[in-house]
XYZ file of C-alpha atoms in Angstrom:
779
model
C 0.000 0.000 0.000
C 1.493 3.337 -1.108
C 0.678 6.583 0.727
C 2.141 10.069 0.777
C 2.243 12.345 3.760
C 0.314 15.111 1.986
C -2.368 12.622 0.888
C -2.766 11.345 4.456
C -2.965 14.952 5.636
C -6.239 15.327 3.723
C -7.814 12.792 6.119
C -5.971 13.508 9.383
C -3.911 16.470 10.604
C -0.223 15.458 10.473
C 1.189 18.988 10.221
C 3.189 18.755 13.464
C 4.408 15.182 12.941
C 7.678 14.440 11.148
C 8.065 11.667 8.620
C 10.490 9.827 10.929
C 7.899 9.869 13.720
C 5.221 8.771 11.272
C 7.321 5.797 10.134
C 8.024 4.784 13.746
C 4.318 4.969 14.499
C 3.444 2.822 11.499
C 5.896 0.135 12.579
C 4.744 0.228 16.207
C 1.059 -0.280 15.307
C 1.725 -3.221 13.017
C 1.791 -1.413 9.652
C 5.302 -2.338 8.599
C 7.040 0.296 6.455
C 8.815 -1.261 3.501
C 10.399 1.882 2.029
C 10.379 5.689 2.230
C 11.096 8.017 -0.701
C 11.429 11.782 -0.349
C 10.498 14.256 -3.097
C 12.474 17.478 -2.728
C 12.428 20.086 -5.493
C 15.774 21.952 -5.731
C 16.139 25.597 -4.742
C 15.654 28.478 -7.227
C 12.710 26.684 -8.807
C 9.677 28.926 -8.352
C 6.022 29.379 -9.241
C 5.426 31.480 -12.371
C 2.701 32.570 -14.760
C 2.886 32.724 -18.567
C 1.758 36.262 -19.488
C 2.415 36.018 -23.211
C 3.203 33.177 -25.594
C 4.153 33.588 -29.270
C 5.818 31.423 -31.867
C 9.581 31.525 -32.347
C 10.349 33.094 -35.737
C 13.073 30.559 -36.528
C 11.545 27.308 -35.055
C 8.023 25.950 -35.411
C 8.195 23.890 -32.190
C 9.503 26.674 -29.964
C 7.541 29.416 -28.219
C 8.800 32.699 -26.767
C 7.135 33.222 -23.399
C 6.997 36.160 -21.026
C 6.828 34.633 -17.567
C 5.987 36.481 -14.350
C 8.066 35.040 -11.469
C 6.858 37.541 -8.850
C 9.933 39.744 -8.615
C 10.275 40.216 -12.386
C 9.185 39.040 -15.807
C 11.558 36.762 -17.636
C 11.734 35.792 -21.287
C 11.925 32.033 -21.624
C 11.984 29.957 -24.782
C 9.888 26.788 -24.300
C 9.337 23.811 -26.597
C 6.424 22.198 -24.694
C 3.313 21.633 -26.776
C 0.978 22.584 -23.925
C 2.520 25.978 -23.033
C 0.088 28.891 -23.396
C -0.682 32.325 -22.044
C -2.435 32.425 -18.685
C -0.950 29.109 -17.520
C 0.604 28.845 -14.052
C 3.861 26.941 -14.329
C 7.013 25.834 -12.510
C 10.092 27.856 -13.504
C 13.735 26.996 -12.940
C 15.544 30.328 -12.614
C 19.161 31.078 -13.476
C 21.517 29.298 -11.055
C 19.158 26.433 -10.242
C 20.775 22.975 -10.138
C 18.393 20.407 -11.583
C 18.101 16.845 -10.182
C 20.067 15.498 -13.178
C 22.939 17.896 -12.391
C 22.240 20.461 -15.126
C 22.779 24.098 -14.076
C 20.341 26.669 -15.498
C 22.146 29.511 -17.315
C 21.084 32.346 -19.679
C 21.226 31.005 -23.251
C 20.284 31.893 -26.791
C 17.992 29.516 -28.656
C 17.923 30.153 -32.418
C 19.028 33.696 -31.766
C 16.497 34.442 -28.986
C 17.636 34.941 -25.403
C 16.120 32.599 -22.801
C 16.450 33.389 -19.089
C 15.386 30.154 -17.291
C 13.360 27.028 -18.029
C 9.644 26.132 -17.736
C 9.708 22.616 -16.232
C 7.901 19.321 -16.578
C 7.298 17.110 -13.503
C 10.070 14.728 -14.467
C 12.604 17.556 -14.861
C 12.167 18.654 -11.221
C 12.406 15.108 -9.818
C 8.729 14.111 -9.655
C 6.911 11.243 -11.345
C 6.137 11.687 -15.039
C 2.617 13.117 -14.845
C 1.775 14.172 -18.432
C 3.295 15.150 -21.733
C 4.724 18.638 -21.589
C 5.160 21.088 -18.739
C 3.348 21.135 -15.385
C -0.019 22.871 -15.491
C -0.627 24.155 -11.985
C -4.084 24.524 -10.500
C -5.751 25.111 -7.154
C -5.370 21.438 -6.157
C -1.865 22.163 -4.840
C -3.214 24.747 -2.399
C -2.415 28.426 -2.161
C 0.853 29.847 -3.551
C 2.303 33.150 -4.737
C 4.280 33.887 -7.873
C 8.004 33.774 -7.228
C 7.601 31.476 -4.173
C 9.985 28.530 -3.971
C 8.195 25.390 -5.178
C 9.922 23.340 -2.449
C 7.931 25.259 0.200
C 4.706 23.623 -1.027
C 3.794 20.308 0.652
C 2.835 18.681 -2.656
C 6.291 19.265 -4.105
C 8.141 18.474 -0.876
C 6.486 15.214 0.019
C 7.374 11.770 1.352
C 6.154 8.599 -0.303
C 5.771 5.668 2.112
C 5.222 2.075 1.030
C 3.575 -0.117 3.669
C 3.726 -3.913 3.663
C 0.282 -5.033 4.812
C -0.534 -8.472 6.161
C -3.278 -10.380 4.341
C -5.863 -9.745 7.064
C -5.656 -5.934 6.955
C -7.865 -5.190 3.946
C -9.272 -2.226 5.878
C -5.935 -0.454 5.338
C -5.964 -0.739 1.543
C -6.913 2.952 1.331
C -5.637 6.328 2.476
C -8.680 6.706 4.714
C -8.088 3.245 6.247
C -4.461 4.078 7.059
C -5.541 7.447 8.490
C -8.096 5.663 10.669
C -5.313 3.664 12.353
C -3.287 6.860 12.765
C -6.271 8.573 14.397
C -6.199 5.882 17.087
C -2.420 6.080 17.434
C -2.322 9.891 17.747
C -5.800 10.320 19.262
C -6.783 12.679 16.444
C -10.138 12.675 14.723
C -10.546 11.888 11.033
C -11.471 14.697 8.673
C -14.868 13.861 7.195
C -16.212 15.687 4.122
C -19.773 16.915 4.594
C -21.441 17.299 1.210
C -24.881 18.840 1.048
C -26.913 17.646 -1.917
C -29.616 19.915 -3.211
C -31.636 17.573 -5.387
C -34.706 19.814 -5.716
C -33.626 21.293 -9.044
C -32.071 18.135 -10.419
C -33.521 15.452 -12.594
C -33.994 12.366 -10.450
C -31.921 9.297 -11.250
C -35.072 7.213 -11.172
C -36.164 8.769 -14.483
C -33.200 7.313 -16.345
C -32.349 4.159 -14.386
C -34.093 1.140 -12.849
C -32.543 -1.656 -10.782
C -33.923 -5.176 -10.432
C -32.321 -7.909 -8.410
C -32.410 -11.448 -7.114
C -32.494 -11.966 -3.350
C -29.840 -13.294 -0.962
C -26.768 -12.431 -3.030
C -25.028 -10.662 -0.090
C -24.255 -7.574 -2.159
C -24.624 -3.867 -1.353
C -24.922 -1.451 -4.300
C -25.275 2.334 -4.735
C -25.712 4.097 -8.082
C -25.300 7.742 -9.067
C -25.643 9.143 -12.566
C -23.559 12.008 -14.005
C -23.783 13.783 -17.353
C -20.081 14.338 -17.964
C -18.873 17.571 -19.576
C -15.410 19.129 -19.772
C -13.867 16.855 -17.133
C -10.234 17.716 -16.437
C -8.058 16.035 -13.863
C -6.310 18.254 -11.303
C -2.525 18.167 -11.096
C -2.449 16.544 -7.646
C -4.663 13.673 -8.821
C -2.393 13.024 -11.813
C 0.713 13.208 -9.630
C -0.589 10.831 -7.008
C -1.776 8.291 -9.567
C 1.698 8.422 -11.094
C 3.227 7.915 -7.646
C 1.194 4.745 -7.079
C 2.042 3.546 -10.609
C -1.512 3.730 -11.958
C -2.292 4.965 -15.459
C -5.796 4.812 -16.931
C -7.045 5.250 -20.490
C -9.748 7.794 -19.672
C -9.974 10.635 -17.170
C -13.131 9.226 -15.568
C -11.395 5.871 -14.971
C -8.413 7.685 -13.461
C -10.677 9.672 -11.143
C -12.596 6.518 -10.124
C -9.365 4.714 -9.232
C -8.091 7.737 -7.296
C -11.262 7.840 -5.184
C -11.081 4.080 -4.553
C -7.471 4.364 -3.381
C -8.452 7.301 -1.180
C -11.626 5.956 0.428
C -11.363 2.167 0.044
C -14.840 2.005 -1.560
C -14.959 -0.082 -4.744
C -16.206 2.187 -7.568
C -16.914 1.502 -11.219
C -17.972 3.727 -14.069
C -20.402 2.246 -16.647
C -21.330 3.448 -20.097
C -24.981 4.474 -19.707
C -25.847 3.416 -23.255
C -24.803 -0.167 -22.484
C -27.903 -0.537 -20.296
C -30.332 1.570 -22.364
C -33.308 0.478 -24.351
C -33.644 1.196 -28.060
C -34.998 4.695 -27.436
C -32.141 5.412 -25.010
C -34.585 6.883 -22.506
C -34.238 4.344 -19.706
C -31.378 2.134 -18.515
C -32.226 -1.168 -16.897
C -29.664 -2.694 -14.566
C -30.256 -6.103 -13.034
C -28.359 -7.974 -10.347
C -28.486 -11.739 -10.721
C -26.446 -14.882 -10.270
C -24.470 -15.954 -13.328
C -23.855 -19.489 -14.517
C -20.891 -19.872 -12.113
C -22.801 -18.686 -9.046
C -21.233 -15.179 -8.902
C -23.282 -12.044 -8.284
C -23.206 -10.153 -11.595
C -24.534 -6.926 -13.143
C -26.581 -7.658 -16.274
C -27.874 -5.408 -19.019
C -30.414 -5.968 -21.729
C -30.628 -9.444 -23.221
C -28.756 -10.795 -20.168
C -25.485 -9.313 -21.394
C -23.005 -9.171 -18.521
C -21.606 -5.794 -17.508
C -19.484 -6.940 -14.565
C -19.019 -9.555 -11.883
C -19.290 -7.850 -8.500
C -15.878 -7.481 -6.906
C -14.057 -9.417 -9.607
C -14.017 -7.918 -13.105
C -15.771 -5.442 -15.403
C -16.463 -6.379 -18.985
C -14.847 -4.119 -21.594
C -18.153 -3.529 -23.399
C -19.630 -1.733 -20.363
C -16.687 0.580 -19.714
C -16.814 4.329 -20.375
C -15.122 5.139 -23.662
C -14.832 8.941 -23.568
C -15.128 11.744 -21.040
C -18.533 13.039 -21.969
C -22.105 11.757 -21.883
C -24.093 10.037 -19.155
C -22.056 7.792 -16.881
C -23.312 5.452 -14.134
C -21.108 5.462 -11.039
C -21.447 2.258 -9.024
C -20.250 1.704 -5.448
C -20.304 -1.949 -4.347
C -19.509 -4.087 -1.359
C -19.405 -7.859 -1.043
C -18.012 -9.731 2.007
C -14.490 -10.998 1.239
C -15.097 -14.492 2.603
C -17.983 -14.982 0.157
C -16.061 -13.875 -2.894
C -12.925 -15.820 -1.929
C -14.922 -19.004 -1.346
C -16.651 -18.654 -4.710
C -13.324 -18.110 -6.425
C -11.946 -21.309 -4.881
C -14.924 -23.241 -6.189
C -14.887 -21.703 -9.671
C -11.833 -19.963 -11.062
C -12.342 -17.055 -13.457
C -10.322 -14.087 -14.817
C -10.015 -11.167 -12.396
C -9.689 -7.409 -12.724
C -7.579 -4.886 -10.773
C -10.205 -4.482 -8.013
C -10.363 -8.175 -7.074
C -7.300 -7.812 -4.809
C -9.170 -5.244 -2.713
C -12.536 -6.988 -2.569
C -11.044 -10.397 -1.728
C -9.205 -8.888 1.267
C -12.045 -6.656 2.397
C -13.164 -3.313 0.943
C -14.831 -0.339 2.656
C -18.580 -0.981 3.231
C -19.474 2.718 3.711
C -20.556 3.188 0.085
C -21.924 6.711 0.532
C -18.472 7.905 1.621
C -16.927 6.811 -1.648
C -19.820 7.981 -3.850
C -20.009 11.424 -2.254
C -16.248 11.903 -2.520
C -16.337 10.884 -6.184
C -19.284 13.183 -7.079
C -17.637 16.060 -5.225
C -14.458 15.685 -7.296
C -16.413 15.466 -10.560
C -18.339 18.615 -9.752
C -15.153 20.456 -8.726
C -13.268 19.554 -11.888
C -15.868 19.670 -14.654
C -19.018 21.314 -15.946
C -20.926 18.049 -15.425
C -24.448 17.808 -14.072
C -25.356 15.240 -11.455
C -28.699 13.475 -11.365
C -30.508 13.758 -8.066
C -30.816 10.882 -5.580
C -29.356 7.412 -5.413
C -30.559 3.990 -6.403
C -29.616 1.557 -3.661
C -29.659 -2.140 -2.914
C -28.574 -3.254 0.522
C -28.349 -6.668 2.152
C -28.181 -6.477 5.931
C -24.806 -7.473 7.342
C -25.069 -7.785 11.105
C -22.158 -6.490 13.118
C -20.247 -9.031 15.182
C -20.619 -8.510 18.921
C -17.711 -9.417 21.217
C -17.953 -9.188 25.006
C -14.833 -8.994 27.119
C -14.236 -7.789 30.654
C -11.604 -5.299 31.742
C -10.155 -8.033 33.943
C -9.755 -10.361 30.942
C -8.012 -7.649 28.931
C -5.527 -6.949 31.728
C -4.927 -10.673 32.254
C -4.141 -11.315 28.577
C -1.944 -8.223 28.220
C -0.280 -8.699 31.590
C -0.686 -5.025 32.512
C -3.385 -2.677 33.741
C -4.565 -0.453 30.872
C -6.804 2.482 31.775
C -10.431 1.833 30.783
C -10.860 5.280 29.237
C -7.778 4.707 27.090
C -9.147 1.385 25.857
C -12.487 3.023 25.042
C -10.785 5.840 23.127
C -8.635 3.426 21.099
C -11.609 1.275 20.107
C -13.721 4.307 19.224
C -11.006 5.816 16.999
C -10.629 2.451 15.246
C -14.333 2.481 14.407
C -15.581 0.040 17.057
C -18.834 0.808 18.866
C -18.600 0.472 22.662
C -21.715 2.413 23.662
C -23.382 -0.659 25.168
C -20.473 -1.362 27.531
C -20.883 -1.387 31.318
C -18.537 -0.456 34.127
C -16.610 -3.744 34.115
C -17.429 -5.246 30.720
C -16.900 -4.104 27.160
C -19.652 -4.961 24.682
C -17.966 -4.239 21.368
C -19.677 -4.002 17.993
C -17.131 -4.846 15.284
C -17.542 -2.771 12.072
C -17.919 -4.582 8.772
C -14.610 -3.280 7.449
C -12.718 -5.233 10.143
C -13.141 -8.741 8.749
C -10.109 -9.932 10.716
C -11.692 -9.399 14.153
C -13.584 -12.451 15.421
C -12.739 -13.081 19.102
C -11.523 -11.574 22.363
C -7.877 -12.135 21.533
C -8.247 -10.062 18.353
C -9.685 -7.173 20.383
C -6.789 -7.370 22.846
C -4.314 -7.431 19.953
C -5.784 -4.166 18.666
C -5.359 -2.584 22.096
C -1.783 -3.828 22.453
C -0.626 -2.596 19.051
C -2.064 0.885 19.712
C -0.788 1.117 23.287
C 2.592 -0.057 22.003
C 4.312 -3.252 23.018
C 7.269 -1.213 24.330
C 4.933 0.633 26.692
C 3.811 -2.577 28.413
C 6.036 -3.572 31.370
C 8.021 -6.742 30.789
C 7.272 -9.766 32.945
C 8.992 -13.149 33.223
C 7.557 -15.618 30.755
C 5.552 -18.335 32.468
C 4.288 -21.299 30.511
C 1.724 -23.388 32.306
C -0.052 -26.388 30.930
C -2.212 -28.959 32.607
C -0.462 -32.269 33.112
C -2.075 -34.548 30.565
C -0.347 -37.666 31.856
C -2.741 -39.990 33.645
C -1.917 -42.523 36.388
C -1.825 -45.313 33.831
C 1.168 -43.658 32.183
C 3.114 -43.418 35.436
C 2.269 -47.038 36.303
C 3.552 -48.076 32.908
C 6.776 -46.071 33.358
C 7.349 -47.562 36.819
C 6.857 -51.073 35.460
C 9.324 -50.360 32.651
C 11.849 -48.987 35.145
C 11.880 -52.099 37.326
C 11.847 -54.457 34.347
C 14.966 -52.739 33.005
C 16.680 -52.772 36.401
C 16.056 -56.509 36.746
C 17.347 -57.127 33.238
C 20.488 -55.007 33.908
C 21.103 -57.187 37.005
C 21.193 -60.318 34.841
C 17.632 -61.638 35.301
C 15.395 -62.805 32.470
C 11.728 -61.910 32.384
C 9.241 -64.746 32.631
C 5.582 -64.262 31.676
C 2.799 -66.616 32.746
C -0.962 -66.899 32.647
C -2.814 -65.266 35.528
C -4.235 -68.743 36.160
C -2.695 -71.356 38.447
C -3.419 -74.827 39.843
C -5.529 -74.688 42.982
C -4.139 -78.002 44.239
C -0.516 -76.738 44.170
C -1.422 -73.468 45.888
C -3.219 -75.296 48.699
C -0.308 -77.711 49.051
C 2.089 -74.868 49.851
C -0.310 -72.938 52.062
C -1.490 -70.166 49.739
C -5.044 -68.861 49.863
C -7.203 -69.239 46.765
C -10.449 -67.695 45.560
C -13.614 -67.999 47.584
C -15.792 -70.790 46.259
C -18.452 -68.451 44.843
C -15.782 -66.463 42.971
C -13.977 -69.383 41.384
C -13.663 -69.862 37.618
C -16.663 -71.524 36.025
C -14.946 -72.741 32.865
C -11.165 -73.190 33.382
C -8.970 -73.564 30.305
C -7.483 -76.818 31.646
C -7.557 -78.605 35.001
C -4.045 -77.402 35.838
C -5.132 -73.770 35.410
C -8.318 -73.837 37.376
C -8.036 -70.713 39.545
C -6.655 -67.202 39.517
C -3.158 -67.123 40.957
C -2.565 -65.696 44.425
C 1.246 -65.608 44.066
C 3.915 -65.399 41.354
C 6.210 -67.815 43.195
C 4.825 -71.117 41.963
C 4.908 -69.982 38.348
C 8.588 -68.983 38.643
C 9.442 -72.295 40.299
C 7.907 -74.206 37.374
C 9.815 -72.042 34.867
C 13.089 -72.499 36.799
C 12.499 -76.264 36.933
C 12.097 -76.417 33.165
C 15.319 -74.459 32.682
C 17.194 -76.700 35.092
C 15.971 -79.853 33.348
C 17.250 -78.360 30.080
C 20.778 -78.245 31.491
C 21.075 -74.690 32.853
C 23.230 -74.570 36.002
C 22.286 -70.981 36.789
C 18.686 -69.806 36.476
C 17.799 -66.122 37.037
C 14.180 -65.150 36.439
C 11.755 -62.361 37.348
C 8.122 -61.554 36.682
C 5.830 -58.530 37.233
C 2.182 -59.482 37.111
C -1.245 -59.489 38.685
C -2.293 -61.700 41.594
C -5.702 -62.046 43.257
C -6.828 -62.389 46.863
C -9.736 -64.670 47.925
C -12.193 -61.836 47.192
C -10.867 -61.671 43.652
C -9.311 -58.248 44.262
C -6.384 -57.654 41.933
C -2.948 -56.356 42.926
C 0.455 -56.132 41.239
C 3.437 -58.133 42.471
C 7.074 -58.570 41.465
C 8.876 -61.858 42.054
C 12.578 -62.721 41.584
C 14.266 -66.152 41.532
C 17.969 -67.111 41.562
C 18.916 -70.795 41.419
C 22.231 -72.630 41.157
C 25.593 -71.097 40.343
C 26.347 -67.438 40.903
C 28.178 -67.283 37.594
C 29.191 -69.421 34.672
C 32.116 -71.790 34.880
C 35.352 -70.182 33.783
C 39.055 -69.646 34.294
C 38.525 -67.137 37.093
C 36.697 -69.670 39.271
C 38.722 -72.707 38.105
C 35.553 -74.245 36.714
C 33.996 -74.371 40.187
C 31.690 -71.371 40.591
C 30.167 -70.696 43.986
C 26.525 -71.365 44.635
C 24.142 -68.508 45.279
C 23.817 -67.705 48.970
C 21.660 -65.460 51.123
C 23.995 -62.456 51.092
C 24.624 -62.636 47.370
C 20.906 -62.822 46.584
C 20.142 -59.897 48.921
C 22.697 -57.783 47.013
C 21.018 -58.679 43.720
C 17.617 -57.578 45.055
C 19.218 -54.346 46.273
C 20.508 -53.708 42.746
C 16.903 -53.829 41.547
C 14.887 -52.013 44.223
C 17.561 -49.944 45.959
C 18.135 -49.520 49.688
C 16.117 -51.725 52.061
C 16.336 -53.534 55.394
C 15.697 -57.145 56.358
C 13.771 -57.965 59.497
C 13.143 -61.308 61.139
C 10.131 -62.983 59.620
C 8.397 -66.312 59.176
C 6.397 -66.912 56.010
C 2.836 -68.239 56.026
C 3.504 -70.626 53.143
C 5.755 -73.659 53.143
C 7.919 -72.786 50.134
C 10.511 -71.105 52.366
C 13.411 -72.433 54.410
C 12.444 -71.985 58.095
C 15.812 -70.409 59.040
C 16.578 -68.330 55.941
C 13.699 -65.928 55.428
C 13.112 -62.265 56.157
C 10.695 -59.476 55.421
C 11.834 -56.650 53.137
C 11.352 -53.161 54.632
C 11.670 -49.902 52.664
C 11.287 -46.608 54.567
C 9.807 -48.448 57.565
C 7.157 -50.141 55.391
C 7.038 -53.886 54.695
C 7.054 -54.367 50.924
C 7.576 -58.121 50.628
C 9.513 -61.234 51.661
C 12.819 -62.845 50.771
C 13.830 -66.449 51.487
C 15.666 -69.551 50.451
C 13.396 -72.210 48.992
C 12.888 -75.178 51.320
C 15.238 -78.073 50.406
C 12.259 -80.408 49.973
C 10.698 -78.025 47.489
C 14.051 -77.660 45.692
C 14.227 -81.428 45.380
C 10.642 -81.746 44.137
C 11.336 -79.246 41.361
C 14.828 -80.678 40.594
C 16.475 -77.395 41.533
C 19.859 -76.538 43.005
C 20.078 -74.050 45.910
C 17.369 -71.475 45.118
C 16.408 -68.083 46.570
C 13.206 -66.184 45.905
C 11.708 -62.791 46.682
C 8.149 -61.574 46.211
C 7.359 -57.837 46.532
C 4.236 -55.682 46.553
C 4.902 -53.700 43.381
C 2.616 -50.807 44.362
C 4.752 -50.167 47.475
C 8.090 -50.080 45.659
C 9.541 -46.536 45.510
C 9.199 -44.553 42.301
C 10.056 -41.047 43.462
C 12.276 -38.461 41.844
C 15.909 -38.692 42.815
C 16.896 -35.857 45.130
C 20.406 -34.515 45.446
C 21.881 -34.364 48.932
C 24.725 -32.251 50.162
C 27.982 -34.158 50.560
C 31.089 -33.237 52.466
C 34.319 -32.264 50.792
C 36.252 -33.479 53.870
C 37.756 -36.945 54.313
C 35.654 -39.689 55.911
C 36.918 -41.855 58.792
C 36.256 -45.571 59.469
C 36.202 -47.083 62.951
C 35.430 -50.705 63.887
C 33.832 -51.465 67.245
C 33.600 -55.046 68.560
C 30.889 -55.508 71.166
C 29.867 -58.473 73.300
C 26.155 -59.190 73.228
C 23.862 -62.136 74.112
C 23.358 -64.680 71.345
C 19.579 -64.369 71.553
C 19.637 -60.567 71.211
C 18.568 -59.333 67.797
C 20.746 -56.903 65.875
C 17.685 -54.727 65.352
C 17.731 -53.768 69.062
C 21.374 -52.746 68.819
C 20.708 -50.752 65.672
C 17.910 -48.704 67.262
C 20.118 -47.706 70.203
C 22.989 -46.683 67.900
C 20.689 -44.588 65.687
C 19.218 -42.811 68.708
C 22.607 -41.953 70.227
C 24.554 -41.245 67.032
C 26.164 -37.829 66.513
C 25.753 -35.743 63.345
C 29.107 -36.967 62.083
C 27.986 -40.626 61.879
C 26.772 -41.090 58.297
C 26.355 -44.905 58.288
C 27.214 -48.129 60.111
C 26.907 -51.854 59.384
C 28.045 -55.223 60.861
C 31.136 -56.756 59.310
C 31.988 -59.775 61.499
C 30.488 -62.171 64.064
C 32.562 -64.384 66.347
C 31.865 -66.833 69.146
C 33.901 -69.318 71.207
C 33.810 -71.112 74.561
C 35.313 -68.136 76.365
C 32.308 -66.005 75.409
C 29.824 -68.543 76.746
C 26.236 -67.475 75.879
C 27.506 -64.303 74.213
C 28.857 -63.468 70.780
C 31.245 -60.801 69.535
C 29.795 -58.536 66.833
C 32.055 -56.147 64.933
C 30.335 -53.039 63.576
C 32.006 -50.615 61.175
C 31.208 -46.929 61.625
C 31.740 -44.259 58.909
C 32.114 -40.714 60.212
C 32.384 -37.479 58.225
C 31.762 -33.789 58.914
C 30.331 -31.181 56.552
C 32.399 -28.450 58.202
C 35.872 -29.792 58.837
C 38.268 -32.737 58.870
C 37.505 -34.791 61.963
C 40.161 -34.902 64.614
C 40.807 -37.859 66.928
C 39.055 -36.086 69.784
C 35.862 -35.720 67.699
C 35.955 -39.375 66.675
C 36.533 -40.635 70.221
C 33.697 -38.494 71.556
C 31.254 -39.792 68.953
C 32.178 -43.456 69.532
C 32.080 -43.091 73.309
C 28.512 -41.726 73.243
C 27.457 -44.849 71.337
C 29.220 -47.193 73.784
C 27.650 -45.430 76.737
C 24.178 -45.786 75.231
C 24.672 -49.505 74.451
C 25.897 -50.166 77.954
C 23.168 -48.226 79.733
C 20.243 -49.479 77.642
C 21.288 -53.016 76.662
C 24.132 -53.853 79.046
C 26.497 -54.331 76.114
C 30.207 -53.708 76.586
C 33.200 -53.464 74.323
C 35.106 -56.682 73.783
């Protein structure tokens, strides 16, 4: 979109605003400036008037002119075909340096002295407007003879090219751009008030009728003008040249100028195209063509134009005299774009505007056009207007002040918001104290929701004027419990596999007879299976242990000396309530036969198996325990405790059971999977100082459990004691009913390297507590 500062100034007062400020404002409100060009006429080029013009005696194409330049009259020889007496012109006086570098000097042309040059637009650095010299008129505003041309805003102007996004069709006009500036600068638009006195005019209804089909979503306005002596003002020609538009006829040029100014789509039709044989009445009809487009038809269904897309050549105005129909039209852009997707057809120059959204205020464009025709011709205008209007309801958007502030992240004054919306053309008269009820005008096709309204406020307030806040991204956690259960199951499966165990998967069914034999509960009678698959799978399993034993037995019978299996699966209590368990089995050799063990690998033992379970589930404790079933060895079983909660059991398989399943020494562990930890790992502060180890051998009764000793040590331990554990047990005849237990203590301080005094003090407090509470002494 191309605008000039002087053109914008016709719609909004920019007299006290520099071009640099204007460009910054455009960029800040989302109208990105692509380029800026400045027109600056050189000094010593002034306004003049041709007082006398006569032919050169020695050259047919030259004229000798007497030109008034205010301070004097100069004789200038001019070769322009359009020079004549009485014409106001632009004169380059002696000493002027032209844009192409030429310096104006007194010369003789075919023996006649010439003191200056009468200039064309191109010669003073403007766009090429017309053949010949500039013909000045009142369109450039007031001026005096001899005044520097560069002092006039038209000749000292800035051309600004704006890169519009596809959704801003409302800014495809000078008026549309000015409307955004009115909101940015809080200045009102200049509106032209034209009073029509139709009493003495012939009514348009006498020469024109309009018929139409319904529901075509088109708004139309028609005016009729009897053209006579139409001449285009200099400013209009210059501005059309600046926006690179050149039309074949003056009326077409004027129509395009008004469209670019107001945004209203205008067309000029040859009146005779619609007339009957007597040429007394024109009949225009609006109907749907064969492709479904709204079209203007003349007699015999001959098409004049397709609304918003293209005008047929036969209906265009040929000359600049006679009766002309001026049409203003509006069609919603979504309708025309959708139709074009369904049915492609050739388009005219106005399709770009209508497909992105034109100005729906048709009277604005028509009145502006008629005013320019009347000002620049001897034409007569027919009274009244023929109109066709389909109702287009305004969109209503409700949004509270609180919502606006929340989206923006800042508190914007309510009166400022109201003023911005009003200047942009939005109606907020129905708003209340806390809520905005906003009526969106038809020219803002891009506004459809609350966020669009807030975006308008933000771009006019200025993003740089809104205080910065840390970016916070919050989203609801979409991960359900099933996902976390799955991830936990995967975690423990991988840990077991990394520890050398193979996963075993079984049916959730088991043999009731075997379960009863080993002391496991089975389903209540009324909840048993009605139709078991086979007799050996006649109930839902209540443990994973029997299934792993069968799998281990099969592996052993196939020649494997070391069997390491695990399973995670569902088990059921007598009420048929389901829970998830994890079971681990290790049978036979710790490792394969090899050179390192001389072909005689050790058998798995209690301590080795406990370490393997620790590799899978992490830190835990073993407490004395006796299982309810008979699979376990009576003297090698314990309950597994994690964070003071019992999570399962660990035991050696009873030798009789090992023999019945043809197994070597076998250890098993069954855990409540739901109770196994699955928390995030937390970092703990560690000391940079050296740790110290001290062993303490105590004498304690054989029947005393280590758990009692542990509780006393934990209660009396100093902050420096980070862990302790038994490392040796000894008994002989000299100790009688007692045993010697060696416990290793690890001490470390966060603040310093421990000295011997600190270590002794810490160990002594433990010994004192053991002696006073349990009667235990050092060996």
